[in-house]
Structures are given as C-alpha cells and as structure tokens.
Coordinates of C-alpha atoms and ligand atoms in Angstrom, one line a residue:
M1 CA 18.8 -75.6 -82.0
S2 CA 15.3 -76.9 -82.2
K3 CA 11.9 -75.9 -83.6
E4 CA 10.7 -75.3 -80.0
T5 CA 13.5 -72.7 -79.5
F6 CA 12.5 -71.0 -82.7
L7 CA 8.8 -71.1 -81.6
S8 CA 9.6 -69.6 -78.2
L9 CA 11.5 -66.7 -79.9
L10 CA 8.5 -66.0 -82.1
R11 CA 6.3 -66.2 -79.0
Q12 CA 8.4 -63.6 -77.1
H13 CA 7.7 -61.3 -80.1
T14 CA 4.1 -62.3 -80.8
G15 CA 2.7 -59.9 -83.4
E16 CA 6.0 -58.3 -84.3
Y17 CA 8.2 -59.1 -87.3
L18 CA 11.5 -60.8 -86.6
S19 CA 13.9 -60.5 -89.5
G20 CA 15.4 -63.6 -90.9
E21 CA 18.8 -62.1 -90.2
S22 CA 18.1 -61.6 -86.5
V23 CA 16.7 -65.2 -86.1
S24 CA 19.7 -66.6 -87.9
E25 CA 22.0 -64.6 -85.6
T26 CA 20.2 -65.3 -82.3
L27 CA 19.6 -69.0 -82.9
G28 CA 22.5 -69.8 -85.2
L29 CA 20.2 -71.2 -87.9
S30 CA 20.5 -71.1 -91.6
R31 CA 17.7 -69.6 -93.7
A32 CA 16.8 -73.0 -95.0
A33 CA 16.5 -74.4 -91.4
I34 CA 14.3 -71.5 -90.4
W35 CA 12.0 -72.1 -93.4
K36 CA 11.8 -75.8 -92.5
Y37 CA 10.7 -74.9 -89.0
V38 CA 8.2 -72.4 -90.3
E39 CA 6.6 -75.0 -92.5
A40 CA 6.6 -77.6 -89.8
L41 CA 5.0 -75.2 -87.3
R42 CA 2.3 -74.2 -89.8
G43 CA 1.5 -77.9 -90.2
E44 CA 0.9 -78.0 -86.5
G45 CA -1.6 -75.1 -86.7
Y46 CA 0.7 -72.1 -86.0
E47 CA -0.2 -69.1 -88.1
I48 CA 3.2 -67.6 -89.1
E49 CA 3.4 -64.8 -91.6
A50 CA 6.6 -64.6 -93.7
R51 CA 7.2 -61.3 -95.5
R52 CA 10.0 -60.4 -97.8
G53 CA 12.0 -57.6 -96.3
L54 CA 10.2 -57.8 -92.9
G55 CA 10.7 -61.3 -91.7
Y56 CA 8.5 -63.7 -89.7
R57 CA 5.6 -62.9 -87.4
L58 CA 3.5 -65.2 -85.2
L59 CA -0.1 -64.4 -85.7
G60 CA -1.9 -67.3 -84.1
T61 CA -1.3 -70.4 -82.1
P62 CA -3.3 -73.7 -82.1
D63 CA -5.7 -74.8 -79.4
A64 CA -3.3 -77.7 -78.7
L65 CA -2.6 -79.4 -75.4
T66 CA 1.1 -79.7 -76.2
E67 CA 4.0 -79.0 -73.9
A68 CA 5.0 -75.9 -76.0
E69 CA 1.5 -74.4 -75.9
I70 CA 0.9 -75.0 -72.2
R71 CA 4.3 -73.8 -71.2
G72 CA 3.6 -70.7 -73.3
F73 CA 1.0 -69.8 -70.7
L74 CA 3.2 -71.1 -67.8
P75 CA 6.5 -69.3 -68.0
R76 CA 7.6 -70.0 -64.5
P77 CA 6.1 -73.3 -63.3
G78 CA 6.3 -74.2 -59.6
R79 CA 6.6 -77.7 -58.3
V80 CA 3.4 -78.8 -60.1
G81 CA 4.1 -78.7 -63.8
Q82 CA 7.9 -79.0 -63.6
A83 CA 7.5 -82.1 -65.7
L84 CA 4.7 -82.3 -68.3
H85 CA 3.7 -85.4 -70.1
C86 CA 1.4 -84.5 -73.0
F87 CA -0.5 -87.0 -75.1
S88 CA -2.8 -86.8 -78.1
Q89 CA -4.4 -90.0 -76.8
V90 CA -4.0 -92.1 -73.7
N91 CA -6.3 -94.6 -71.9
S92 CA -6.5 -92.6 -68.7
T93 CA -4.3 -89.8 -67.5
N94 CA -4.8 -91.1 -63.9
T95 CA -3.6 -94.6 -65.0
Y96 CA -0.6 -93.1 -66.7
A97 CA 0.2 -90.9 -63.7
K98 CA 0.0 -94.0 -61.4
K99 CA 2.4 -95.9 -63.7
I100 CA 5.0 -93.2 -63.8
A101 CA 4.6 -92.7 -60.0
L102 CA 5.8 -96.2 -59.5
E103 CA 8.7 -95.6 -61.9
G104 CA 9.9 -92.7 -59.8
A105 CA 8.4 -89.7 -61.6
V106 CA 9.2 -86.4 -60.0
D107 CA 6.8 -84.8 -57.5
G108 CA 4.5 -82.4 -59.3
S109 CA 4.6 -84.3 -62.6
V110 CA 1.5 -83.5 -64.7
V111 CA -0.1 -85.8 -67.4
I112 CA -2.4 -84.2 -69.9
A113 CA -4.3 -85.7 -72.8
D114 CA -6.3 -84.4 -75.7
E115 CA -8.4 -87.6 -75.6
Q116 CA -8.9 -90.5 -73.2
T117 CA -10.0 -93.9 -74.4
A118 CA -10.8 -95.2 -70.9
G119 CA -11.3 -92.1 -68.8
C120 CA -12.7 -93.0 -65.4
G121 CA -14.8 -91.3 -62.9
R122 CA -15.8 -92.1 -59.3
M123 CA -17.8 -95.2 -58.5
E124 CA -16.0 -96.9 -61.5
R125 CA -18.1 -94.9 -64.0
P126 CA -16.6 -94.0 -67.4
F127 CA -15.7 -90.3 -68.0
H128 CA -16.6 -89.2 -71.6
S129 CA -13.3 -87.8 -73.0
P130 CA -13.6 -87.0 -76.7
A131 CA -10.6 -85.7 -78.7
G132 CA -10.0 -82.0 -79.1
K133 CA -12.8 -80.9 -76.7
G134 CA -11.9 -81.2 -73.1
I135 CA -8.9 -81.1 -70.7
Y136 CA -8.0 -84.4 -69.1
L137 CA -5.3 -83.7 -66.5
S138 CA -3.7 -85.6 -63.7
A139 CA -1.2 -84.3 -61.2
L140 CA 1.1 -86.6 -59.3
L141 CA 2.0 -85.3 -55.8
R142 CA 4.1 -86.8 -53.1
P143 CA 3.2 -84.7 -50.0
Q144 CA 5.0 -85.5 -46.8
L145 CA 1.8 -85.6 -44.8
P146 CA -0.2 -88.3 -43.0
P147 CA -2.8 -89.8 -45.4
I148 CA -5.6 -88.8 -43.1
E149 CA -4.8 -85.1 -43.9
L150 CA -5.2 -85.8 -47.6
L151 CA -8.8 -86.9 -47.5
P152 CA -10.1 -83.5 -48.3
V153 CA -7.9 -83.2 -51.4
T154 CA -10.8 -83.9 -53.9
A155 CA -12.8 -81.1 -52.4
L156 CA -9.8 -78.7 -52.2
S157 CA -9.0 -79.5 -55.9
A158 CA -12.6 -78.6 -56.9
V159 CA -11.9 -75.1 -55.4
A160 CA -8.6 -74.9 -57.3
V161 CA -10.3 -75.8 -60.6
C162 CA -13.1 -73.2 -59.9
N163 CA -10.3 -70.6 -59.4
A164 CA -8.6 -71.5 -62.6
V165 CA -11.9 -71.4 -64.6
E166 CA -12.8 -68.1 -63.1
Q167 CA -9.4 -66.6 -64.0
V168 CA -9.5 -67.7 -67.6
C169 CA -13.3 -67.5 -68.4
G170 CA -14.6 -64.9 -66.0
L171 CA -17.3 -67.2 -64.7
R172 CA -17.1 -69.4 -61.6
P173 CA -18.5 -73.0 -61.6
Q174 CA -20.3 -74.4 -58.6
I175 CA -19.5 -77.6 -56.8
K176 CA -21.8 -80.5 -56.1
W177 CA -20.5 -82.3 -53.0
T178 CA -17.9 -83.7 -53.3
N179 CA -16.4 -83.7 -56.7
D180 CA -18.7 -82.5 -59.4
L181 CA -18.1 -79.2 -61.1
I182 CA -21.4 -77.6 -62.1
L183 CA -22.6 -74.8 -64.4
G184 CA -26.2 -73.9 -64.7
K185 CA -27.3 -77.2 -63.0
R186 CA -25.4 -79.3 -65.5
K187 CA -22.1 -81.2 -65.1
L188 CA -19.0 -79.3 -66.3
G189 CA -16.5 -81.8 -65.0
G190 CA -15.3 -83.9 -62.2
I191 CA -12.4 -85.0 -60.1
L192 CA -11.0 -88.4 -59.3
T193 CA -8.4 -88.5 -56.6
E194 CA -6.4 -91.7 -56.0
M195 CA -3.7 -92.5 -53.6
A196 CA -1.4 -95.4 -52.7
L197 CA 0.1 -96.2 -49.3
E198 CA 3.0 -98.4 -48.4
G199 CA 1.7 -101.5 -46.8
E200 CA 4.1 -101.7 -43.9
S201 CA 4.3 -98.1 -42.8
A202 CA 1.0 -96.7 -44.2
R203 CA 3.1 -93.9 -45.6
L204 CA 1.9 -92.2 -48.7
Q205 CA 3.5 -93.5 -51.9
Y206 CA 1.7 -91.1 -54.2
L207 CA -1.4 -89.0 -54.7
V208 CA -2.9 -88.5 -58.1
I209 CA -5.5 -85.8 -58.7
G210 CA -7.3 -86.3 -61.9
I211 CA -9.4 -83.5 -63.3
G212 CA -11.7 -83.7 -66.3
L213 CA -13.3 -80.5 -67.7
N214 CA -15.7 -80.1 -70.6
V215 CA -14.4 -77.1 -72.6
L216 CA -15.3 -76.9 -76.2
E217 CA -18.1 -79.5 -76.5
Q218 CA -21.3 -78.6 -78.2
P219 CA -24.5 -80.6 -77.4
E220 CA -23.9 -83.1 -80.3
D221 CA -20.4 -83.9 -78.8
F222 CA -22.1 -85.6 -75.8
P223 CA -23.7 -89.0 -76.1
P224 CA -27.5 -88.9 -75.8
D225 CA -27.5 -90.0 -72.2
L226 CA -25.3 -87.0 -71.2
R227 CA -26.7 -84.3 -73.5
E228 CA -29.3 -83.2 -71.0
V229 CA -27.1 -83.3 -68.0
A230 CA -23.7 -82.1 -69.2
T231 CA -22.4 -78.8 -70.4
S232 CA -19.1 -77.2 -71.5
L233 CA -17.5 -73.8 -70.9
S234 CA -18.0 -72.9 -74.6
Q235 CA -21.6 -73.8 -74.4
A236 CA -22.1 -71.5 -71.4
L237 CA -20.0 -68.6 -72.8
G238 CA -21.0 -68.9 -76.4
R239 CA -17.4 -68.6 -77.5
A240 CA -14.3 -70.7 -77.7
V241 CA -11.9 -71.0 -74.7
S242 CA -8.2 -71.6 -75.0
R243 CA -7.5 -75.1 -73.6
P244 CA -3.8 -74.7 -73.1
K245 CA -4.4 -71.4 -71.2
L246 CA -6.9 -73.1 -69.0
A247 CA -4.7 -76.1 -68.5
A248 CA -1.8 -73.8 -67.4
A249 CA -4.2 -72.0 -65.0
E250 CA -5.2 -75.4 -63.5
I251 CA -1.6 -76.3 -63.0
R252 CA -0.8 -73.0 -61.3
E253 CA -3.8 -73.4 -59.0
L254 CA -2.8 -77.0 -58.1
D255 CA 0.7 -75.7 -57.3
R256 CA -0.8 -73.0 -55.0
L257 CA -3.0 -75.7 -53.4
Y258 CA -0.1 -78.0 -52.8
T259 CA 1.7 -75.3 -50.8
A260 CA -1.4 -74.4 -48.9
L261 CA -1.9 -78.1 -48.1
E262 CA 1.6 -78.5 -46.7
N263 CA 1.3 -75.3 -44.7
G264 CA -2.1 -76.1 -43.4
E265 CA -3.5 -72.9 -44.8
L266 CA -6.8 -74.3 -45.9
E267 CA -9.3 -71.9 -44.5
P268 CA -9.7 -69.8 -47.7
Y269 CA -10.4 -73.1 -49.5
R270 CA -13.0 -74.1 -46.9
Q271 CA -14.7 -70.8 -47.2
A272 CA -14.7 -70.9 -51.0
Y273 CA -16.1 -74.5 -51.0
R274 CA -19.0 -73.5 -48.7
R275 CA -19.7 -70.6 -51.0
D276 CA -19.5 -72.6 -54.2
C277 CA -21.3 -75.7 -53.0
V278 CA -24.7 -76.1 -54.5
T279 CA -25.6 -78.9 -52.2
L280 CA -25.9 -76.9 -49.1
G281 CA -29.4 -76.0 -47.9
K282 CA -30.9 -78.5 -50.4
E283 CA -32.9 -81.7 -49.9
V284 CA -30.6 -84.4 -51.2
Q285 CA -30.7 -88.1 -51.6
I286 CA -27.7 -90.0 -50.3
L287 CA -26.6 -92.9 -52.5
R288 CA -24.5 -95.1 -50.3
R289 CA -21.8 -97.5 -51.7
D290 CA -24.0 -100.5 -50.6
G291 CA -26.8 -99.2 -52.9
S292 CA -29.1 -97.9 -50.2
R293 CA -30.6 -94.4 -50.4
E294 CA -31.7 -91.9 -47.9
Q295 CA -33.5 -88.5 -48.1
V296 CA -31.8 -85.8 -46.0
T297 CA -31.2 -82.0 -45.8
A298 CA -27.7 -80.8 -46.4
L299 CA -26.7 -78.3 -43.8
D300 CA -22.9 -77.6 -43.8
I301 CA -19.4 -78.7 -44.7
D302 CA -17.3 -79.7 -41.8
E303 CA -13.5 -79.2 -41.2
Q304 CA -12.7 -82.4 -43.2
F305 CA -15.1 -81.4 -46.0
G306 CA -17.7 -84.0 -44.8
L307 CA -21.3 -83.1 -45.6
V308 CA -23.3 -82.4 -42.5
V309 CA -26.9 -83.4 -43.0
R310 CA -30.2 -83.6 -41.0
T311 CA -31.9 -87.0 -41.4
A312 CA -35.7 -87.4 -41.9
A313 CA -35.8 -88.4 -38.2
G314 CA -34.2 -85.0 -37.3
Q315 CA -30.8 -86.3 -36.4
L316 CA -27.5 -84.7 -37.4
D317 CA -25.1 -87.0 -39.4
T318 CA -21.9 -86.4 -41.4
I319 CA -21.5 -88.1 -44.8
R320 CA -17.8 -88.8 -45.8
S321 CA -18.2 -90.9 -48.9
G322 CA -20.7 -92.1 -51.4
E323 CA -22.7 -89.7 -53.5
V324 CA -25.6 -87.3 -53.2
S325 CA -28.2 -86.4 -55.7
V326 CA -29.5 -82.8 -55.4
R327 CA -33.1 -82.2 -56.1
G328 CA -33.6 -80.3 -59.4
M329 CA -30.2 -81.4 -60.8
Y330 CA -29.2 -83.9 -63.5
G331 CA -32.9 -84.9 -63.8
Y332 CA -33.3 -85.8 -60.2
I333 CA -36.7 -84.3 -59.4
E334 CA -38.7 -86.9 -57.4
Ligands
BTN1 C1 -16.2 -88.0 -61.8 O1 -16.9 -87.2 -62.4 O2 -16.7 -88.9 -61.2 C2 -14.7 -87.8 -61.9 C3 -14.2 -87.7 -63.3 C4 -12.7 -87.5 -63.3 C5 -12.2 -87.6 -64.8 C6 -10.7 -87.2 -64.9 S1 -10.2 -86.9 -66.5 C7 -8.6 -86.9 -66.0 C8 -8.4 -88.1 -65.1 N1 -8.2 -89.3 -65.8 C9 -9.3 -90.1 -65.6 O3 -9.3 -91.3 -66.1 N2 -10.1 -89.6 -64.8 C10 -9.8 -88.3 -64.4

C-alpha cells in the first residue's frame, strides 16, 4: 500500500474526517504507517489535519505538477494522458517526448515539467521556463494520418489550449497566427509542434505538441526583454491559478482534439480559430524564414489554417510558414 493510495483516499473525502480506524481497515495500514505518510505528504505541501477522536482531513493540496496532483483533476484520462511523465526539471519537454517516442512510448504519453533549462520556441528561439511558474507540457501522438493532414495541428492545439484556459480561468486568450497565445496584447504562451517521418515510406513516426503557458509569473519573474511583451494568467486575473488543474484541462482538450483530428471533425476548431485570431483584419508584417519582410493585410484563415493576406500590390496570397508581426503588438508599431 502506498502513500499515493492513502492520498487518493483522503482526496475522495476532501474536507471530511477519516478515522484512523477506517483508514487502517480500508488500506490495511498500521497507525504508524499512516502517520509516516501524513508527515511525508505534509512535507510535499499537503495540508492534512490530524485530530484525536476524529481522524485525518485533507484541507489543501500543493500547486505541484506531479502525477498525483494532475490525476486528481483527471480521474478518467482518455488516450492523451494515459501515461504521464512529470519532472521538477528537464531540459525541454519536447526533447524528452521525442526521446521516449523513439524508445516506444505509448500513444498519448504526456511530459510535464515544473521548469525547463532549455525550453525552445519556434525559429529556434528560447522559451523562458522558470520553476514553479508556468506549465511546460508536451504530448506525444501517433495518429494514423498522412503527414499533410497534420500541418494544421499547431493552430488546432492553440484552440485546444484556449478552451482549457477558458474552462479553468473563465477568460479566453486570443491567438496570434499561428502559434502565439495572447492576453491583452501580450504573449501568454506558445506552441511548438514537431514531427518525424520514416525516411522510406514518409509515414509519421511521431508527433509532439509542446505547449508553454505563463501561469503564475509576476512582472519581475520575466527577464527585462520580456517584461513589456509577456503576461501570465495570474497577472491578468489578479489571483493564483491552479497549475495541476489547468494541466489536466489541457490534457483533456488535447484528447478531444486527437479524436476530432482522426474523425475529420475540425470545423468547430476552424470557427473558433477565426474568432480568436487577433491577426485577422490587421496590417501585419510577414517575417519570412530567409529574413525578408513584407507589409500586408491579413484577411482570412483558409481550410489548412494558412493566413490569407492582401499584398501592397493588391494581390491575394496565402502564408503557410514564417512569422507575422501585428501592428500594435509586442512593441511593433512602425
Ligand atoms: C513559441 O512561442 O515559439 C513556442 C513555445 C513553445 C514552448 C513549449 S514549453 C513545452 C515545450 N517544450 C519546449 O521546449 N517547447 C515547448
């Protein structure tokens, strides 16, 4: 019998007293063993009251991205989240997910870290990932679909994250095409999707969706160059947000997305993306991978989540990669 089983019994009766006798009977534990677990759990940040004659009562849980805490909010995981790999520190959850993908990790495995020492964003940029503040999460999927159908996954995941944030926090972030999550014109998070194909057959080996969200940061937690352009959910709400609860919601939404992707039921995601996308209707600057820039007007999102724009010469064009700066955002004002 483990400490985790004792914890899950306390959880099932959160706020109620469980007598020492009933715990002993249910779990087959001695009083000494129960006390050892109580002390260990208190050391991990659990608030457990022990009262003579009444028993034990769970009063509070830590804001920890541990398997026990996340599963506490995810009682019946679907395919995504059936295996959880939780770390207090890792270089990058995407890097770890790619490693275990090659070692045969199960479809739907999720890697979560409290801190990343080498978190990475698109265009090989670093992703600031301090300890105890954000959620750094990567989901490993193995969809049986042609790789071309997976190109919109970054955009689709952005909608999934907006859904999760809205469920837990009651506010809905916006999306800057394609992968930036925005609150009040500042960056709340981002998504980095990576996939590997088998050389011979061009079949998908794995898909990794990496999501970074700023949750508990205050301005001083961001380095000076990010302070004016980044924000967190706590900053926006003026209160703390439960990271394990939000991580569980992200996992549930990714699971829902996985099913929708396989069934081709993406229209609700397309509609939500169009609604949430701050880029549409704006003058934007396209920053191409070769370093060139072009001023255009963003008009629409096409079926593949490409950005339909009108060029300065009045022609219609669709942007499928690269990055756009939106006038008035992140200090882009010229
Ligand atoms: C971006 O803003 O360009 C994308 C940022 C993606 C960051 C997440 S955090 C979890 C996962 N692990 C990483 O190293 N990157 C992604």
